[in-house]
Amino acid sequence: MKNRKSIGPDNVPIEVWKAMGSHGVDLLTDLFNRILTTKEMPNQWRLSLIIPVYKGKGSVQDCSNYRGIKIMCHTMKLFERIIDTRLRSECTISECQYDFRAGNSTMDAVFALRTLSEAYRERRRALYMAFLDLQKAFDCIPRQAIWWALRFKGVPEAYIDIIRDMYRDSVSSVQTAVGESNIFPISVGVHQGSALSPFLFNVVLDVVTANIQDQPPWLMMYADDIALVNQNKAHLERRVNIWKDTLENGGLRLNVAKTEYMSCGGTDSGTIRIGSDLITKSDKFRYLGSVLHESGSVEDDVQARIGAAWAKWREVTGVLCDRKMPPKLKEQIYKCIIRPVLLYGGECWPALSRHTQELRVNEMKMLRWMSGVTRSDRIRNSFIRGSLGVRDVGKKLQECRLRWYGHIMRRPREYVGRRCMDMAVLGARSRGRPRKRWLDVVKSDMRANGLTEKDVQDRAK
């Protein structure tokens, strides 16, 4: 665990155990072994403090627009990590699930959908996508479903008893700007902020939907973010309704109001029906932080990244624009906070020169403010970048694409990204000059840097 984390109700930070060294390890080993033997944890661990965190959209007066994060005892979270490690060795999760699984990230899912839609669009074939949203998934999951799913996966009963005890008699209070609420019991859902909760949720979702899962990329799951893909609109509509019924049978609920439907490469402008509700087609959707557009354009995603970078800039502008701050510190803050937001998902973009130029223009505005100069000072961009130690954003974007291409090509052929790249889609291309694909941009990057396919297998390059 990292240092300087919010302290739980027992007021024992993780730094205490780290400072105690081997003696602390012995004490923790004795405590954890006692819990494993008695199957009962300290009662003080049952208390948590909920901090409401605004999601950043919707009315601030609506409680549903807040995410409750539980501040729990650090020692309990250490114990949870041990249980989590053992559970992962006991049961496996479907390859459709990309959340909290080694070797997978949001970019794997985003890249698969971008590449798949690109291939279908190139051959003038329609591709239909439905993005499902679960209503209060972590907060409303029935706890009986957790024990049932763990047994279904073959987890030893001893571990199930320990996890059940973690949730027995759990109580919490809410910290607000005007004070702390009274303590109240919690009898449903998993702990938001717990080290074990993501895996427990994934196990339940995997077991509940085991009989209706497709192979990726026709099904992509990242925790409770679910994307269904199909070549036929009627089949997609039927699959969505099957998912709705199956989730409800397992104690989960589909949020129809936030479920969206999009088609790529087709001319359909209609709707799909989920139960008694009609879902109108969207021309774009924000999937795992990246904006997917029905036309395949990355223009909306680039603009969203620029807007997000400026929002993050405003949070730290007091430091970055302070003339007393050394340039080296400004460089580190910019590279750690601003640039990752600006280039999130950039490795999957078939970016054109105008997109790179838009990023470059906005980044140079930030760098000039950091340096305390304006365009009227007639100082070259290269000098400003050099003084701050920040590379050109176009070069950095190129580096991200090449690194991601190497990552894909070093993965086995069963990897979803490679399957989407190698997929042969039947159909004829449209007349005229074809649209530049992501792979075309990567090949251009390789030629510009003197790289070959042999170099792709060398991680050092």
Coordinates of C-alpha atoms in Angstrom, one line a residue:
M1 CA 0.0 0.0 0.0
K2 CA 1.1 3.6 -0.7
N3 CA 1.9 6.1 2.1
R4 CA -0.2 9.2 2.9
K5 CA -3.6 7.5 2.5
S6 CA -6.7 8.5 4.4
I7 CA -6.7 6.9 7.8
G8 CA -9.5 4.5 8.8
P9 CA -11.5 4.6 12.0
D10 CA -8.8 2.9 14.0
N11 CA -6.3 5.8 13.3
V12 CA -3.5 3.3 12.4
P13 CA -1.9 4.4 9.1
I14 CA 0.0 2.0 6.9
E15 CA 3.2 3.9 7.7
V16 CA 3.2 2.5 11.2
W17 CA 3.5 -1.1 10.0
K18 CA 6.2 -0.1 7.5
A19 CA 8.2 1.7 10.2
M20 CA 8.1 -1.4 12.4
G21 CA 9.9 -3.5 9.8
S22 CA 10.2 -7.2 10.6
H23 CA 8.7 -6.8 14.0
G24 CA 5.5 -5.4 12.3
V25 CA 5.5 -8.3 9.9
D26 CA 5.6 -10.8 12.8
L27 CA 2.7 -9.0 14.5
L28 CA 0.6 -8.9 11.4
T29 CA 1.3 -12.6 10.6
D30 CA 0.2 -13.6 14.1
L31 CA -3.0 -11.4 13.8
F32 CA -3.9 -12.7 10.3
N33 CA -3.3 -16.3 11.3
R34 CA -5.6 -15.8 14.3
I35 CA -8.3 -14.4 12.0
L36 CA -7.9 -17.4 9.6
T37 CA -8.2 -19.8 12.5
T38 CA -11.2 -18.2 14.3
K39 CA -12.8 -16.8 11.1
E40 CA -13.6 -13.6 12.9
M41 CA -12.0 -10.2 12.4
P42 CA -11.7 -7.4 15.0
N43 CA -15.0 -5.6 15.5
Q44 CA -13.3 -2.2 15.0
W45 CA -12.7 -3.2 11.3
R46 CA -16.5 -3.3 10.8
L47 CA -16.8 0.5 11.0
S48 CA -16.1 2.6 8.0
L49 CA -16.5 6.3 7.0
I50 CA -18.2 7.1 3.7
I51 CA -16.9 10.2 1.7
P52 CA -19.3 11.3 -1.0
V53 CA -17.3 12.2 -4.2
Y54 CA -19.1 14.1 -6.9
K55 CA -19.0 12.3 -10.3
G56 CA -18.5 15.6 -12.1
K57 CA -21.8 15.6 -14.0
G58 CA -25.4 16.2 -13.2
S59 CA -26.9 18.3 -10.3
V60 CA -24.8 18.6 -7.2
Q61 CA -28.0 18.4 -5.2
D62 CA -28.8 14.9 -6.5
C63 CA -27.3 12.2 -4.3
S64 CA -27.3 9.8 -7.2
N65 CA -24.6 11.9 -8.8
Y66 CA -22.1 11.1 -6.0
R67 CA -20.0 8.0 -5.5
G68 CA -19.6 6.9 -1.9
I69 CA -16.0 5.9 -1.1
K70 CA -15.4 4.1 2.1
I71 CA -12.4 4.9 4.3
M72 CA -11.5 1.7 6.0
C73 CA -8.9 0.5 8.4
H74 CA -5.5 0.1 6.7
T75 CA -4.7 -3.1 8.6
M76 CA -8.0 -4.6 7.2
K77 CA -7.0 -3.6 3.7
L78 CA -3.7 -5.4 4.1
F79 CA -5.6 -8.6 5.1
E80 CA -7.9 -8.1 2.2
R81 CA -5.0 -8.0 -0.2
I82 CA -3.8 -11.4 1.1
I83 CA -7.2 -12.9 0.6
D84 CA -7.5 -11.3 -2.8
T85 CA -4.2 -12.9 -3.9
R86 CA -5.3 -16.3 -2.7
L87 CA -8.7 -16.1 -4.4
R88 CA -7.2 -15.2 -7.7
S89 CA -5.2 -18.5 -7.5
E90 CA -8.3 -20.5 -6.7
C91 CA -10.6 -19.2 -9.5
T92 CA -10.3 -17.6 -12.9
I93 CA -12.4 -14.9 -14.5
S94 CA -13.6 -14.9 -18.1
E95 CA -11.3 -13.4 -20.7
C96 CA -14.1 -11.0 -21.6
Q97 CA -13.4 -9.2 -18.3
Y98 CA -10.5 -6.7 -18.5
D99 CA -10.9 -5.0 -15.1
F100 CA -8.3 -5.9 -12.4
R101 CA -6.7 -8.7 -14.4
A102 CA -3.0 -8.8 -15.0
G103 CA -1.9 -7.8 -18.5
N104 CA -5.1 -6.0 -19.3
S105 CA -6.2 -2.4 -19.2
T106 CA -8.8 0.0 -20.5
M107 CA -6.8 0.5 -23.7
D108 CA -7.1 -3.2 -24.6
A109 CA -10.9 -2.9 -24.8
V110 CA -10.8 0.5 -26.4
F111 CA -8.3 -0.6 -29.1
A112 CA -10.3 -3.7 -29.8
L113 CA -13.5 -1.8 -30.5
R114 CA -11.7 0.9 -32.5
T115 CA -9.9 -1.6 -34.7
L116 CA -13.0 -3.8 -35.2
S117 CA -15.2 -0.9 -36.2
E118 CA -12.4 0.4 -38.5
A119 CA -12.3 -3.0 -40.3
Y120 CA -16.0 -3.2 -40.8
R121 CA -16.3 0.5 -41.9
E122 CA -13.5 -0.1 -44.5
R123 CA -15.5 -2.9 -46.1
R124 CA -18.8 -1.0 -45.9
R125 CA -20.2 -3.5 -43.4
A126 CA -22.5 -2.4 -40.6
L127 CA -21.5 -3.1 -37.0
Y128 CA -23.8 -2.5 -34.1
M129 CA -22.8 -1.8 -30.5
A130 CA -24.8 -1.6 -27.2
F131 CA -23.1 -0.1 -24.1
L132 CA -24.9 -1.4 -21.0
D133 CA -24.8 0.4 -17.7
L134 CA -25.6 -1.4 -14.4
Q135 CA -27.6 0.6 -11.8
K136 CA -25.6 1.0 -8.6
A137 CA -23.8 -2.2 -9.4
F138 CA -21.3 -2.2 -6.5
D139 CA -23.8 -0.8 -4.0
C140 CA -26.7 -3.1 -4.8
I141 CA -25.2 -6.5 -5.4
P142 CA -26.9 -9.1 -3.1
R143 CA -24.4 -10.5 -0.6
Q144 CA -26.0 -14.0 -0.9
A145 CA -25.0 -13.8 -4.6
I146 CA -21.4 -13.3 -3.5
W147 CA -21.3 -16.5 -1.4
W148 CA -23.1 -18.4 -4.1
A149 CA -20.7 -17.2 -6.9
L150 CA -17.6 -18.0 -4.8
R151 CA -18.9 -21.6 -4.2
F152 CA -19.7 -21.9 -7.9
K153 CA -16.1 -21.0 -8.7
G154 CA -14.8 -23.7 -6.3
V155 CA -13.4 -21.3 -3.6
P156 CA -12.7 -23.2 -0.3
E157 CA -15.4 -22.8 2.3
A158 CA -12.9 -21.4 4.8
Y159 CA -12.2 -18.3 2.6
I160 CA -16.0 -17.8 2.0
D161 CA -16.5 -17.9 5.8
I162 CA -13.8 -15.2 6.3
I163 CA -15.3 -13.0 3.6
R164 CA -18.8 -13.4 5.0
D165 CA -17.5 -12.3 8.4
M166 CA -15.9 -9.2 6.8
Y167 CA -19.4 -8.1 5.8
R168 CA -21.2 -9.2 8.9
D169 CA -22.6 -6.4 11.1
S170 CA -20.8 -3.8 8.9
V171 CA -21.7 -0.2 9.9
S172 CA -20.8 3.2 8.5
S173 CA -21.3 6.9 8.8
V174 CA -21.2 9.7 6.2
Q175 CA -18.7 12.6 6.3
T176 CA -20.1 15.8 4.9
A177 CA -19.2 19.5 4.9
V178 CA -21.5 20.1 7.9
G179 CA -20.3 17.1 10.0
E180 CA -20.6 13.4 10.4
S181 CA -23.9 11.4 10.3
N182 CA -25.0 8.8 12.8
I183 CA -23.8 5.3 12.4
F184 CA -26.1 3.0 10.3
P185 CA -25.9 -0.6 9.2
I186 CA -25.1 -1.7 5.7
S187 CA -26.5 -5.1 4.6
V188 CA -26.2 -5.0 0.8
G189 CA -23.4 -4.3 -1.8
V190 CA -19.6 -4.5 -1.6
H191 CA -17.4 -1.9 0.0
Q192 CA -16.4 0.9 -2.4
G193 CA -12.7 1.4 -1.7
S194 CA -12.0 -2.1 -0.5
A195 CA -9.1 -4.0 -2.0
L196 CA -11.2 -7.1 -2.3
S197 CA -14.5 -5.6 -3.8
P198 CA -13.5 -5.4 -7.5
F199 CA -12.6 -9.1 -7.6
L200 CA -15.8 -10.1 -5.7
F201 CA -17.9 -8.1 -8.1
N202 CA -16.2 -9.6 -11.2
V203 CA -16.7 -13.1 -9.8
V204 CA -20.5 -12.5 -9.3
L205 CA -20.9 -10.9 -12.8
D206 CA -18.9 -13.7 -14.4
V207 CA -21.0 -16.5 -12.8
V208 CA -24.3 -14.7 -13.4
T209 CA -23.6 -14.2 -17.1
A210 CA -21.6 -17.4 -17.7
N211 CA -24.2 -18.9 -20.0
I212 CA -24.8 -15.9 -22.2
Q213 CA -21.2 -14.6 -22.7
D214 CA -19.7 -14.3 -26.2
Q215 CA -16.1 -14.4 -27.1
P216 CA -14.3 -11.0 -27.2
P217 CA -14.5 -8.7 -29.1
W218 CA -18.2 -9.4 -29.4
L219 CA -18.4 -9.0 -25.6
M220 CA -16.1 -6.6 -23.8
M221 CA -16.5 -6.1 -20.0
Y222 CA -14.6 -3.7 -17.8
A223 CA -16.1 -4.2 -14.3
D224 CA -19.7 -3.0 -14.8
D225 CA -19.0 -1.3 -18.2
I226 CA -20.3 -3.8 -20.7
A227 CA -20.2 -3.5 -24.5
L228 CA -22.1 -5.9 -26.7
V229 CA -21.2 -6.0 -30.4
N230 CA -23.0 -7.7 -33.3
Q231 CA -23.2 -7.6 -37.1
N232 CA -27.0 -7.7 -37.0
K233 CA -29.2 -5.1 -35.3
A234 CA -32.0 -7.6 -34.5
H235 CA -29.5 -10.0 -33.0
L236 CA -28.0 -7.2 -30.9
E237 CA -31.4 -6.2 -29.6
R238 CA -32.2 -9.8 -28.6
R239 CA -28.8 -10.1 -26.9
V240 CA -29.4 -6.9 -24.9
N241 CA -32.8 -8.2 -23.6
I242 CA -31.3 -11.5 -22.7
W243 CA -28.6 -9.7 -20.7
K244 CA -31.3 -7.6 -19.0
D245 CA -33.3 -10.6 -17.9
T246 CA -30.2 -12.6 -16.8
L247 CA -28.8 -9.7 -14.7
E248 CA -32.1 -9.2 -13.0
N249 CA -32.3 -12.9 -12.2
G250 CA -28.9 -12.6 -10.5
G251 CA -29.8 -9.6 -8.4
L252 CA -28.4 -6.9 -10.7
R253 CA -30.3 -4.3 -12.6
L254 CA -29.7 -2.7 -16.0
N255 CA -29.9 1.1 -16.0
V256 CA -31.9 1.5 -19.3
A257 CA -31.8 5.3 -19.1
K258 CA -28.0 5.2 -19.4
T259 CA -27.7 2.3 -21.8
E260 CA -26.7 3.5 -25.3
Y261 CA -26.7 2.1 -28.8
M262 CA -24.5 3.0 -31.7
S263 CA -24.0 1.7 -35.3
C264 CA -20.8 2.0 -37.3
G265 CA -20.7 1.8 -41.0
G266 CA -24.4 1.4 -41.4
T267 CA -27.3 3.7 -42.5
D268 CA -29.7 2.7 -39.7
S269 CA -31.1 5.7 -37.8
G270 CA -33.7 3.8 -35.7
T271 CA -33.9 2.5 -32.2
I272 CA -33.6 -0.8 -30.3
R273 CA -36.2 -1.9 -27.7
I274 CA -35.1 -3.0 -24.2
G275 CA -38.2 -4.4 -22.5
S276 CA -40.8 -1.6 -22.9
D277 CA -38.2 1.1 -23.5
L278 CA -36.8 2.4 -26.7
I279 CA -33.2 3.4 -27.0
T280 CA -32.3 5.9 -29.7
K281 CA -29.1 5.6 -31.7
S282 CA -26.2 7.8 -30.6
D283 CA -23.6 9.0 -33.0
K284 CA -20.9 8.8 -30.3
F285 CA -20.3 7.3 -26.9
R286 CA -17.6 7.8 -24.2
Y287 CA -16.3 4.3 -23.6
L288 CA -13.8 3.9 -20.7
G289 CA -12.8 7.5 -21.1
S290 CA -12.4 7.5 -24.9
V291 CA -15.0 8.9 -27.2
L292 CA -16.0 6.5 -30.0
H293 CA -17.7 8.0 -33.0
E294 CA -19.8 6.1 -35.5
S295 CA -17.8 7.6 -38.4
G296 CA -14.5 6.4 -36.8
S297 CA -13.2 10.0 -36.5
V298 CA -11.1 10.8 -33.5
E299 CA -11.9 14.5 -33.6
D300 CA -14.4 14.3 -30.7
D301 CA -11.9 12.3 -28.6
V302 CA -9.1 14.8 -29.3
Q303 CA -11.3 17.7 -28.3
A304 CA -12.4 15.8 -25.2
R305 CA -8.7 15.2 -24.2
I306 CA -7.9 18.9 -24.8
G307 CA -10.8 19.9 -22.6
A308 CA -9.8 17.4 -19.9
A309 CA -6.2 18.6 -19.9
W310 CA -7.3 22.3 -19.5
A311 CA -9.5 21.3 -16.6
K312 CA -6.6 19.5 -14.9
W313 CA -4.4 22.5 -15.8
R314 CA -6.7 24.8 -13.9
E315 CA -6.3 22.6 -10.8
V316 CA -2.5 23.2 -10.6
T317 CA -2.2 26.5 -12.4
G318 CA -1.1 28.2 -9.2
V319 CA 2.0 26.1 -9.1
L320 CA 2.8 25.9 -12.8
C321 CA 2.5 29.7 -13.3
D322 CA 4.4 30.6 -10.2
R323 CA 7.6 32.4 -11.2
K324 CA 9.3 31.3 -8.0
M325 CA 8.9 27.6 -8.9
P326 CA 12.0 26.0 -10.5
P327 CA 11.5 24.9 -14.2
K328 CA 12.5 21.3 -13.2
L329 CA 9.6 21.0 -10.8
K330 CA 7.2 22.5 -13.3
E331 CA 8.4 19.9 -15.9
Q332 CA 7.7 17.0 -13.5
I333 CA 4.3 18.3 -12.5
Y334 CA 3.3 18.8 -16.2
K335 CA 4.6 15.4 -17.2
C336 CA 2.9 13.6 -14.3
I337 CA -0.4 15.4 -14.2
I338 CA -1.3 17.2 -17.4
R339 CA 0.3 15.3 -20.3
P340 CA -1.1 11.8 -19.4
V341 CA -4.6 13.4 -19.4
L342 CA -4.0 15.1 -22.8
L343 CA -2.7 11.9 -24.5
Y344 CA -5.0 9.3 -22.8
G345 CA -6.0 6.9 -25.5
G346 CA -3.7 8.5 -28.0
E347 CA -1.9 5.2 -28.8
C348 CA -5.2 4.0 -30.4
W349 CA -5.8 7.1 -32.6
P350 CA -5.3 7.0 -36.4
A351 CA -4.4 10.6 -35.9
L352 CA -4.1 13.0 -38.8
S353 CA -1.7 15.9 -39.0
R354 CA -4.5 18.3 -38.0
H355 CA -5.2 16.4 -34.8
T356 CA -1.5 16.5 -33.9
Q357 CA -1.5 20.2 -34.6
E358 CA -4.5 20.9 -32.4
L359 CA -2.7 19.1 -29.5
R360 CA 0.5 21.0 -30.2
V361 CA -1.2 24.4 -30.2
N362 CA -2.9 23.8 -26.9
E363 CA 0.2 22.3 -25.3
M364 CA 2.3 25.3 -26.4
K365 CA -0.3 27.7 -24.8
M366 CA 0.3 25.8 -21.5
L367 CA 4.1 25.8 -21.8
R368 CA 4.2 29.5 -22.6
W369 CA 2.1 30.3 -19.5
M370 CA 4.4 28.1 -17.5
S371 CA 7.4 30.0 -18.8
G372 CA 5.7 33.4 -18.3
V373 CA 6.1 34.5 -22.0
T374 CA 3.6 35.4 -24.7
R375 CA 3.7 35.1 -28.5
S376 CA 4.6 38.8 -28.7
D377 CA 7.9 38.0 -27.0
R378 CA 8.8 36.1 -30.2
I379 CA 10.5 33.2 -28.4
R380 CA 10.7 30.0 -30.5
N381 CA 8.6 27.0 -29.4
S382 CA 11.7 24.8 -29.5
F383 CA 13.4 27.0 -27.0
I384 CA 10.5 27.0 -24.6
R385 CA 10.2 23.2 -24.8
G386 CA 14.0 22.9 -24.2
S387 CA 13.9 25.1 -21.2
L388 CA 11.2 23.0 -19.6
G389 CA 12.4 19.7 -20.8
V390 CA 9.2 18.8 -22.6
R391 CA 9.3 17.0 -25.9
D392 CA 7.1 17.9 -28.8
V393 CA 3.6 16.4 -28.3
G394 CA 3.7 15.0 -31.9
K395 CA 6.8 13.0 -31.1
K396 CA 5.4 11.8 -27.8
L397 CA 2.2 10.7 -29.5
Q398 CA 4.2 8.8 -32.1
E399 CA 6.2 7.1 -29.3
C400 CA 2.9 6.0 -27.7
R401 CA 1.6 4.5 -30.9
L402 CA 4.9 2.6 -31.5
R403 CA 5.0 1.3 -27.9
W404 CA 1.4 0.1 -28.2
Y405 CA 2.1 -1.6 -31.5
G406 CA 5.0 -3.4 -30.0
H407 CA 2.9 -4.4 -27.1
I408 CA 0.3 -5.9 -29.4
M409 CA 2.7 -7.8 -31.6
R410 CA 4.5 -9.3 -28.7
R411 CA 1.2 -10.7 -27.4
P412 CA 0.0 -14.2 -28.5
R413 CA -2.3 -14.4 -31.5
E414 CA -5.2 -15.2 -29.3
Y415 CA -5.0 -11.7 -27.8
V416 CA -8.1 -9.7 -28.7
G417 CA -6.2 -6.8 -30.2
R418 CA -4.3 -9.1 -32.6
R419 CA -7.5 -10.9 -33.5
C420 CA -9.2 -7.6 -34.4
M421 CA -6.2 -6.5 -36.5
D422 CA -6.0 -9.8 -38.3
M423 CA -9.8 -10.2 -38.8
A424 CA -10.8 -10.7 -42.4
V425 CA -14.1 -8.9 -43.1
L426 CA -15.9 -9.7 -46.2
G427 CA -17.0 -6.9 -48.5
A428 CA -15.8 -4.4 -51.0
R429 CA -14.0 -1.2 -50.2
S430 CA -15.5 2.1 -51.3
R431 CA -14.2 3.8 -54.4
G432 CA -11.5 6.5 -54.2
R433 CA -8.7 7.0 -51.7
P434 CA -9.2 4.8 -48.6
R435 CA -9.3 6.4 -45.2
K436 CA -6.0 6.2 -43.3
R437 CA -6.2 3.3 -40.8
W438 CA -4.4 3.1 -37.4
L439 CA -1.9 0.5 -38.9
D440 CA -1.1 2.9 -41.7
V441 CA -0.2 5.6 -39.2
V442 CA 2.0 3.2 -37.3
K443 CA 3.8 2.0 -40.4
S444 CA 4.5 5.7 -41.3
D445 CA 5.9 6.2 -37.7
M446 CA 8.1 3.2 -38.2
R447 CA 9.5 4.5 -41.5
A448 CA 10.1 7.9 -39.9
N449 CA 12.1 6.3 -37.1
G450 CA 14.0 3.8 -39.2
L451 CA 12.3 0.8 -37.5
T452 CA 11.5 -2.6 -39.0
E453 CA 9.1 -5.4 -38.0
K454 CA 12.1 -7.2 -36.5
D455 CA 12.6 -4.3 -34.1
V456 CA 9.0 -4.7 -32.8
Q457 CA 10.0 -7.8 -30.9
D458 CA 12.7 -5.9 -29.0
R459 CA 11.2 -4.2 -26.0
A460 CA 14.3 -2.1 -25.5
K461 CA 13.6 -0.3 -28.8

